[in-house]
């Protein structure tokens, strides 16, 4: 089987899908090569990710990785959310086929972009905290 049971399960029954009207950090990343788009909404209070939602216009692996990524950062500190790597998301899903790894990078980037938006709204330059934001096209150079 190409996809693990966990991938199929998160694809069929995605967690935290939708929008957050009271989000205070929103990030959208797109992949010009495949045309997929992922949007992350974060509600951060006292440095904790109190709530998170995602919208993914993309392939099944992108949906499964965004679902898993939201589960991995919900209730966690900003620091933990910042450190979430696509590798950790892929491991939590029991792996992805190599051609689908770039989809998981989209989830990591969407979270970082949403965190950058959160800092920017507070008047804080996110670059010293998060580093240069990933180039969305970078997900196809792996
Ligand atoms: Fe584009 Fe999966 S094929 S995100």
Short mmCIF file of N, CA and C and ligand atoms in Angstrom, two decimals:
data_model
loop_
_atom_site.label_atom_id
_atom_site.label_comp_id
_atom_site.label_asym_id
_atom_site.label_seq_id
_atom_site.Cartn_x
_atom_site.Cartn_y
_atom_site.Cartn_z
N UNK A 1 0.84 -1.20 0.00
CA UNK A 1 0.00 0.00 0.00
C UNK A 1 0.88 1.25 0.00
N UNK A 2 0.54 2.18 -0.85
CA UNK A 2 1.34 3.39 -1.01
C UNK A 2 1.30 4.26 0.25
N UNK A 3 0.11 4.37 0.85
CA UNK A 3 -0.06 5.25 2.00
C UNK A 3 -0.30 4.46 3.26
N UNK A 4 0.23 4.97 4.37
CA UNK A 4 0.02 4.31 5.65
C UNK A 4 -1.45 4.47 6.08
N UNK A 5 -1.84 3.62 7.02
CA UNK A 5 -3.22 3.72 7.53
C UNK A 5 -3.48 5.08 8.14
N UNK A 6 -2.46 5.63 8.81
CA UNK A 6 -2.64 6.94 9.46
C UNK A 6 -2.88 8.03 8.42
N UNK A 7 -2.14 7.97 7.31
CA UNK A 7 -2.35 8.96 6.25
C UNK A 7 -3.78 8.85 5.73
N UNK A 8 -4.21 7.63 5.45
CA UNK A 8 -5.56 7.43 4.92
C UNK A 8 -6.61 7.92 5.92
N UNK A 9 -6.33 7.66 7.20
CA UNK A 9 -7.30 8.03 8.23
C UNK A 9 -7.40 9.55 8.36
N UNK A 10 -6.26 10.24 8.33
CA UNK A 10 -6.30 11.70 8.44
C UNK A 10 -6.85 12.34 7.17
N UNK A 11 -6.62 11.67 6.05
CA UNK A 11 -7.17 12.19 4.79
C UNK A 11 -8.70 12.04 4.78
N UNK A 12 -9.20 10.90 5.26
CA UNK A 12 -10.64 10.66 5.25
C UNK A 12 -11.36 11.43 6.34
N UNK A 13 -10.65 11.70 7.43
CA UNK A 13 -11.28 12.32 8.59
C UNK A 13 -10.37 13.40 9.15
N UNK A 14 -10.16 14.49 8.38
CA UNK A 14 -9.19 15.50 8.80
C UNK A 14 -9.60 16.20 10.09
N UNK A 15 -8.60 16.44 10.96
CA UNK A 15 -8.85 17.15 12.22
C UNK A 15 -8.64 18.64 11.99
N UNK A 16 -9.41 19.43 12.69
CA UNK A 16 -9.20 20.89 12.71
C UNK A 16 -9.29 21.54 11.34
N UNK A 17 -10.20 21.07 10.52
CA UNK A 17 -10.35 21.66 9.20
C UNK A 17 -11.34 22.82 9.27
N UNK A 18 -11.06 23.87 8.54
CA UNK A 18 -11.96 25.02 8.49
C UNK A 18 -11.22 26.32 8.75
N UNK A 19 -11.96 27.31 9.22
CA UNK A 19 -11.37 28.63 9.48
C UNK A 19 -11.54 28.99 10.94
N UNK A 20 -10.76 29.95 11.40
CA UNK A 20 -10.93 30.50 12.76
C UNK A 20 -11.19 31.98 12.61
N UNK A 21 -12.37 32.42 12.98
CA UNK A 21 -12.69 33.84 12.78
C UNK A 21 -11.88 34.73 13.73
N UNK A 22 -11.48 34.19 14.89
CA UNK A 22 -10.72 35.00 15.84
C UNK A 22 -9.23 34.64 15.84
N UNK A 23 -8.76 34.14 14.73
CA UNK A 23 -7.33 33.82 14.63
C UNK A 23 -6.50 35.09 14.75
N UNK A 24 -5.34 34.99 15.41
CA UNK A 24 -4.45 36.15 15.44
C UNK A 24 -3.13 35.88 14.73
N UNK A 25 -3.12 34.80 13.96
CA UNK A 25 -2.00 34.52 13.07
C UNK A 25 -2.51 33.67 11.92
N UNK A 26 -2.36 34.19 10.72
CA UNK A 26 -2.86 33.46 9.55
C UNK A 26 -1.74 33.38 8.52
N UNK A 27 -1.55 32.20 8.00
CA UNK A 27 -0.49 32.05 7.00
C UNK A 27 -0.97 31.23 5.83
N UNK A 28 -0.57 31.67 4.65
CA UNK A 28 -0.95 30.91 3.46
C UNK A 28 0.31 30.66 2.64
N UNK A 29 0.46 29.43 2.23
CA UNK A 29 1.57 29.11 1.34
C UNK A 29 1.03 28.36 0.14
N UNK A 30 1.69 28.55 -0.96
CA UNK A 30 1.26 27.88 -2.17
C UNK A 30 2.44 27.24 -2.85
N UNK A 31 2.14 26.25 -3.60
CA UNK A 31 3.18 25.56 -4.33
C UNK A 31 2.96 25.81 -5.82
N UNK A 32 3.74 26.69 -6.41
CA UNK A 32 3.49 27.05 -7.80
C UNK A 32 3.56 25.85 -8.75
N UNK A 33 4.38 24.89 -8.40
CA UNK A 33 4.54 23.75 -9.31
C UNK A 33 3.30 22.88 -9.38
N UNK A 34 2.71 22.57 -8.20
CA UNK A 34 1.54 21.68 -8.24
C UNK A 34 0.25 22.47 -8.06
N UNK A 35 0.37 23.75 -7.71
CA UNK A 35 -0.83 24.59 -7.60
C UNK A 35 -1.59 24.43 -6.30
N UNK A 36 -1.07 23.62 -5.39
CA UNK A 36 -1.77 23.41 -4.12
C UNK A 36 -1.56 24.58 -3.17
N UNK A 37 -2.58 24.85 -2.36
CA UNK A 37 -2.54 25.98 -1.43
C UNK A 37 -2.93 25.50 -0.05
N UNK A 38 -2.21 25.98 0.95
CA UNK A 38 -2.55 25.62 2.33
C UNK A 38 -2.63 26.89 3.17
N UNK A 39 -3.67 26.97 3.97
CA UNK A 39 -3.86 28.13 4.82
C UNK A 39 -3.99 27.66 6.26
N UNK A 40 -3.25 28.29 7.17
CA UNK A 40 -3.28 27.94 8.59
C UNK A 40 -3.80 29.11 9.40
N UNK A 41 -4.68 28.84 10.33
CA UNK A 41 -5.21 29.85 11.25
C UNK A 41 -4.79 29.47 12.66
N UNK A 42 -4.14 30.39 13.36
CA UNK A 42 -3.72 30.13 14.74
C UNK A 42 -4.37 31.11 15.69
N UNK A 43 -4.81 30.59 16.82
CA UNK A 43 -5.29 31.47 17.90
C UNK A 43 -4.30 31.28 19.04
N UNK A 44 -3.50 32.31 19.28
CA UNK A 44 -2.44 32.21 20.27
C UNK A 44 -2.79 33.08 21.48
N UNK A 45 -2.70 32.45 22.65
CA UNK A 45 -2.93 33.19 23.89
C UNK A 45 -1.87 32.79 24.90
N UNK A 46 -1.27 33.78 25.55
CA UNK A 46 -0.22 33.51 26.54
C UNK A 46 0.85 32.56 25.99
N UNK A 47 1.24 32.80 24.74
CA UNK A 47 2.28 32.01 24.08
C UNK A 47 1.91 30.54 23.85
N UNK A 48 0.61 30.25 23.93
CA UNK A 48 0.16 28.88 23.68
C UNK A 48 -0.77 28.88 22.46
N UNK A 49 -0.61 27.88 21.62
CA UNK A 49 -1.51 27.73 20.48
C UNK A 49 -2.82 27.14 21.01
N UNK A 50 -3.76 28.03 21.33
CA UNK A 50 -5.01 27.58 21.94
C UNK A 50 -5.89 26.86 20.92
N UNK A 51 -5.85 27.34 19.68
CA UNK A 51 -6.69 26.71 18.67
C UNK A 51 -6.03 26.85 17.31
N UNK A 52 -6.38 25.96 16.44
CA UNK A 52 -5.77 25.96 15.10
C UNK A 52 -6.73 25.32 14.10
N UNK A 53 -6.78 25.89 12.91
CA UNK A 53 -7.58 25.31 11.82
C UNK A 53 -6.77 25.40 10.54
N UNK A 54 -7.12 24.58 9.61
CA UNK A 54 -6.45 24.67 8.31
C UNK A 54 -7.44 24.51 7.17
N UNK A 55 -7.05 25.06 6.04
CA UNK A 55 -7.78 24.83 4.80
C UNK A 55 -6.74 24.45 3.76
N UNK A 56 -6.93 23.33 3.15
CA UNK A 56 -5.96 22.89 2.15
C UNK A 56 -6.68 22.59 0.84
N UNK A 57 -6.26 23.31 -0.18
CA UNK A 57 -6.75 23.02 -1.52
C UNK A 57 -5.63 22.24 -2.18
N UNK A 58 -5.63 20.96 -1.93
CA UNK A 58 -4.49 20.22 -2.44
C UNK A 58 -4.71 18.73 -2.39
N UNK A 59 -3.62 18.02 -2.57
CA UNK A 59 -3.68 16.57 -2.68
C UNK A 59 -3.96 15.93 -1.32
N UNK A 60 -4.22 14.65 -1.36
CA UNK A 60 -4.54 13.91 -0.14
C UNK A 60 -3.42 13.95 0.88
N UNK A 61 -2.18 13.87 0.43
CA UNK A 61 -1.05 13.90 1.36
C UNK A 61 -0.96 15.27 2.03
N UNK A 62 -1.29 16.33 1.29
CA UNK A 62 -1.26 17.67 1.88
C UNK A 62 -2.35 17.80 2.93
N UNK A 63 -3.50 17.23 2.68
CA UNK A 63 -4.60 17.27 3.65
C UNK A 63 -4.22 16.47 4.91
N UNK A 64 -3.69 15.28 4.71
CA UNK A 64 -3.31 14.44 5.85
C UNK A 64 -2.20 15.10 6.66
N UNK A 65 -1.23 15.73 6.00
CA UNK A 65 -0.14 16.35 6.75
C UNK A 65 -0.62 17.60 7.47
N UNK A 66 -1.53 18.36 6.84
CA UNK A 66 -1.99 19.55 7.58
C UNK A 66 -2.81 19.13 8.77
N UNK A 67 -3.62 18.09 8.61
CA UNK A 67 -4.41 17.58 9.74
C UNK A 67 -3.49 17.15 10.88
N UNK A 68 -2.48 16.35 10.56
CA UNK A 68 -1.56 15.87 11.61
C UNK A 68 -0.78 17.03 12.22
N UNK A 69 -0.36 17.99 11.38
CA UNK A 69 0.41 19.13 11.89
C UNK A 69 -0.41 19.93 12.90
N UNK A 70 -1.71 20.12 12.62
CA UNK A 70 -2.54 20.89 13.57
C UNK A 70 -2.64 20.13 14.90
N UNK A 71 -2.74 18.80 14.83
CA UNK A 71 -2.82 18.01 16.06
C UNK A 71 -1.53 18.13 16.87
N UNK A 72 -0.41 18.22 16.15
CA UNK A 72 0.88 18.25 16.84
C UNK A 72 1.17 19.60 17.52
N UNK A 73 0.51 20.67 17.05
CA UNK A 73 0.82 21.98 17.66
C UNK A 73 -0.30 22.48 18.58
N UNK A 74 -1.47 21.89 18.50
CA UNK A 74 -2.59 22.37 19.32
C UNK A 74 -2.29 22.19 20.80
N UNK A 75 -2.43 23.28 21.56
CA UNK A 75 -2.16 23.23 22.99
C UNK A 75 -0.69 23.36 23.34
N UNK A 76 0.15 23.46 22.32
CA UNK A 76 1.59 23.56 22.57
C UNK A 76 2.03 25.03 22.61
N UNK A 77 3.25 25.24 23.06
CA UNK A 77 3.79 26.60 23.11
C UNK A 77 4.18 27.05 21.70
N UNK A 78 4.31 28.37 21.55
CA UNK A 78 4.78 28.90 20.26
C UNK A 78 6.12 28.28 19.90
N UNK A 79 6.99 28.14 20.90
CA UNK A 79 8.31 27.57 20.65
C UNK A 79 8.22 26.18 20.04
N UNK A 80 7.32 25.36 20.60
CA UNK A 80 7.17 24.01 20.06
C UNK A 80 6.61 24.06 18.65
N UNK A 81 5.62 24.93 18.42
CA UNK A 81 5.01 25.04 17.09
C UNK A 81 6.06 25.47 16.06
N UNK A 82 6.94 26.37 16.50
CA UNK A 82 7.99 26.88 15.64
C UNK A 82 8.96 25.79 15.22
N UNK A 83 9.16 24.85 16.13
CA UNK A 83 10.17 23.81 15.89
C UNK A 83 9.60 22.61 15.13
N UNK A 84 8.30 22.63 14.87
CA UNK A 84 7.71 21.48 14.18
C UNK A 84 8.31 21.37 12.77
N UNK A 85 8.84 20.21 12.50
CA UNK A 85 9.43 20.00 11.17
C UNK A 85 8.53 19.09 10.34
N UNK A 86 8.70 19.17 9.04
CA UNK A 86 7.93 18.27 8.19
C UNK A 86 8.30 16.83 8.48
N UNK A 87 9.55 16.61 8.93
CA UNK A 87 10.01 15.26 9.25
C UNK A 87 9.18 14.68 10.40
N UNK A 88 8.94 15.52 11.42
CA UNK A 88 8.16 15.06 12.57
C UNK A 88 6.73 14.74 12.15
N UNK A 89 6.19 15.54 11.24
CA UNK A 89 4.81 15.29 10.76
C UNK A 89 4.76 13.98 9.98
N UNK A 90 5.76 13.78 9.12
CA UNK A 90 5.81 12.56 8.32
C UNK A 90 5.97 11.34 9.23
N UNK A 91 6.81 11.47 10.26
CA UNK A 91 6.99 10.34 11.19
C UNK A 91 5.71 10.03 11.92
N UNK A 92 4.98 11.09 12.33
CA UNK A 92 3.73 10.87 13.05
C UNK A 92 2.69 10.19 12.17
N UNK A 93 2.86 10.34 10.86
CA UNK A 93 1.92 9.70 9.91
C UNK A 93 2.43 8.33 9.45
N UNK A 94 3.51 7.84 10.07
CA UNK A 94 4.13 6.58 9.67
C UNK A 94 4.64 6.61 8.24
N UNK A 95 5.09 7.77 7.83
CA UNK A 95 5.77 7.87 6.53
C UNK A 95 4.89 8.33 5.40
N UNK A 96 5.56 8.82 4.36
CA UNK A 96 4.90 9.23 3.11
C UNK A 96 5.77 8.74 1.97
N UNK A 97 5.17 8.47 0.84
CA UNK A 97 6.00 8.11 -0.32
C UNK A 97 6.93 9.29 -0.66
N UNK A 98 8.15 9.00 -1.11
CA UNK A 98 9.13 10.08 -1.37
C UNK A 98 8.59 11.19 -2.26
N UNK A 99 7.79 10.88 -3.26
CA UNK A 99 7.28 11.94 -4.15
C UNK A 99 6.30 12.86 -3.44
N UNK A 100 5.87 12.46 -2.22
CA UNK A 100 4.88 13.26 -1.51
C UNK A 100 5.46 14.02 -0.33
N UNK A 101 6.78 13.94 -0.15
CA UNK A 101 7.40 14.63 0.98
C UNK A 101 7.20 16.15 0.87
N UNK A 102 7.23 16.67 -0.34
CA UNK A 102 7.09 18.13 -0.49
C UNK A 102 5.75 18.62 0.05
N UNK A 103 4.74 17.76 0.06
CA UNK A 103 3.43 18.16 0.56
C UNK A 103 3.50 18.44 2.06
N UNK A 104 4.34 17.66 2.78
CA UNK A 104 4.46 17.86 4.22
C UNK A 104 5.24 19.13 4.52
N UNK A 105 6.12 19.52 3.60
CA UNK A 105 6.88 20.77 3.78
C UNK A 105 5.92 21.96 3.76
N UNK A 106 4.87 21.82 2.97
CA UNK A 106 3.86 22.88 2.88
C UNK A 106 3.23 23.13 4.27
N UNK A 107 2.97 22.07 5.02
CA UNK A 107 2.37 22.22 6.36
C UNK A 107 3.31 22.95 7.30
N UNK A 108 4.57 22.57 7.28
CA UNK A 108 5.57 23.24 8.13
C UNK A 108 5.64 24.73 7.77
N UNK A 109 5.65 25.01 6.49
CA UNK A 109 5.77 26.41 6.04
C UNK A 109 4.52 27.22 6.38
N UNK A 110 3.37 26.59 6.27
CA UNK A 110 2.12 27.31 6.57
C UNK A 110 2.09 27.71 8.04
N UNK A 111 2.55 26.83 8.92
CA UNK A 111 2.59 27.15 10.36
C UNK A 111 3.58 28.28 10.61
N UNK A 112 4.75 28.20 10.02
CA UNK A 112 5.76 29.26 10.22
C UNK A 112 5.25 30.61 9.69
N UNK A 113 4.57 30.57 8.56
CA UNK A 113 4.05 31.81 7.98
C UNK A 113 2.97 32.40 8.88
N UNK A 114 2.14 31.54 9.48
CA UNK A 114 1.10 32.02 10.41
C UNK A 114 1.74 32.60 11.67
N UNK A 115 2.81 31.98 12.15
CA UNK A 115 3.51 32.52 13.33
C UNK A 115 4.15 33.87 13.00
N UNK A 116 4.68 33.99 11.79
CA UNK A 116 5.27 35.27 11.36
C UNK A 116 4.19 36.35 11.34
N UNK A 117 3.01 35.99 10.88
CA UNK A 117 1.90 36.94 10.84
C UNK A 117 1.52 37.37 12.26
N UNK A 118 1.53 36.40 13.19
CA UNK A 118 1.23 36.69 14.59
C UNK A 118 2.20 37.73 15.14
N UNK A 119 3.49 37.53 14.92
CA UNK A 119 4.49 38.49 15.41
C UNK A 119 4.35 39.84 14.71
N UNK A 120 4.12 39.80 13.40
CA UNK A 120 4.00 41.04 12.65
C UNK A 120 2.84 41.88 13.18
N UNK A 121 1.71 41.22 13.50
CA UNK A 121 0.55 41.93 14.05
C UNK A 121 0.87 42.59 15.38
N UNK A 122 1.82 41.99 16.12
CA UNK A 122 2.22 42.56 17.41
C UNK A 122 3.27 43.65 17.24
N UNK A 123 3.65 43.90 15.98
CA UNK A 123 4.67 44.91 15.73
C UNK A 123 6.08 44.39 15.95
N UNK A 124 6.21 43.06 15.98
CA UNK A 124 7.54 42.45 16.19
C UNK A 124 8.03 41.88 14.86
N UNK A 125 9.26 42.19 14.53
CA UNK A 125 9.84 41.64 13.31
C UNK A 125 10.06 40.13 13.50
N UNK A 126 9.41 39.30 12.69
CA UNK A 126 9.51 37.85 12.92
C UNK A 126 10.83 37.24 12.46
N UNK A 127 11.59 37.97 11.64
CA UNK A 127 12.77 37.34 11.03
C UNK A 127 13.82 36.89 12.06
N UNK A 128 14.15 37.74 13.08
CA UNK A 128 15.14 37.25 14.06
C UNK A 128 14.64 36.04 14.85
N UNK A 129 13.32 35.90 14.96
CA UNK A 129 12.76 34.79 15.75
C UNK A 129 12.63 33.53 14.89
N UNK A 130 12.08 33.71 13.70
CA UNK A 130 11.77 32.55 12.86
C UNK A 130 12.79 32.31 11.76
N UNK A 131 13.64 33.29 11.54
CA UNK A 131 14.54 33.19 10.39
C UNK A 131 13.80 33.65 9.15
N UNK A 132 14.51 33.68 8.05
CA UNK A 132 13.88 34.07 6.80
C UNK A 132 12.75 33.09 6.51
N UNK A 133 11.63 33.63 6.09
CA UNK A 133 10.52 32.73 5.79
C UNK A 133 10.83 31.90 4.57
N UNK A 134 10.38 30.67 4.64
CA UNK A 134 10.71 29.76 3.53
C UNK A 134 10.10 30.25 2.22
N UNK A 135 10.84 30.07 1.19
CA UNK A 135 10.34 30.34 -0.14
C UNK A 135 9.37 29.19 -0.49
N UNK A 136 8.12 29.53 -0.80
CA UNK A 136 7.16 28.46 -1.08
C UNK A 136 7.64 27.50 -2.16
N UNK A 137 8.47 28.00 -3.05
CA UNK A 137 8.94 27.12 -4.13
C UNK A 137 9.95 26.12 -3.64
N UNK A 138 10.50 26.41 -2.43
CA UNK A 138 11.54 25.54 -1.92
C UNK A 138 11.03 24.12 -1.68
N UNK A 139 9.70 24.00 -1.54
CA UNK A 139 9.17 22.66 -1.24
C UNK A 139 9.33 21.73 -2.43
N UNK A 140 9.67 22.28 -3.56
CA UNK A 140 9.87 21.40 -4.71
C UNK A 140 11.34 21.16 -5.00
N UNK A 141 12.20 21.67 -4.12
CA UNK A 141 13.63 21.45 -4.28
C UNK A 141 14.07 20.60 -3.09
N UNK A 142 13.72 19.36 -3.08
CA UNK A 142 14.08 18.53 -1.94
C UNK A 142 14.96 17.35 -2.35
FE1 LIG B 1 1.07 19.50 -4.17
FE2 LIG B 1 0.80 17.42 -2.58
S1 LIG B 1 0.99 17.41 -4.72
S2 LIG B 1 0.95 19.47 -2.03
#
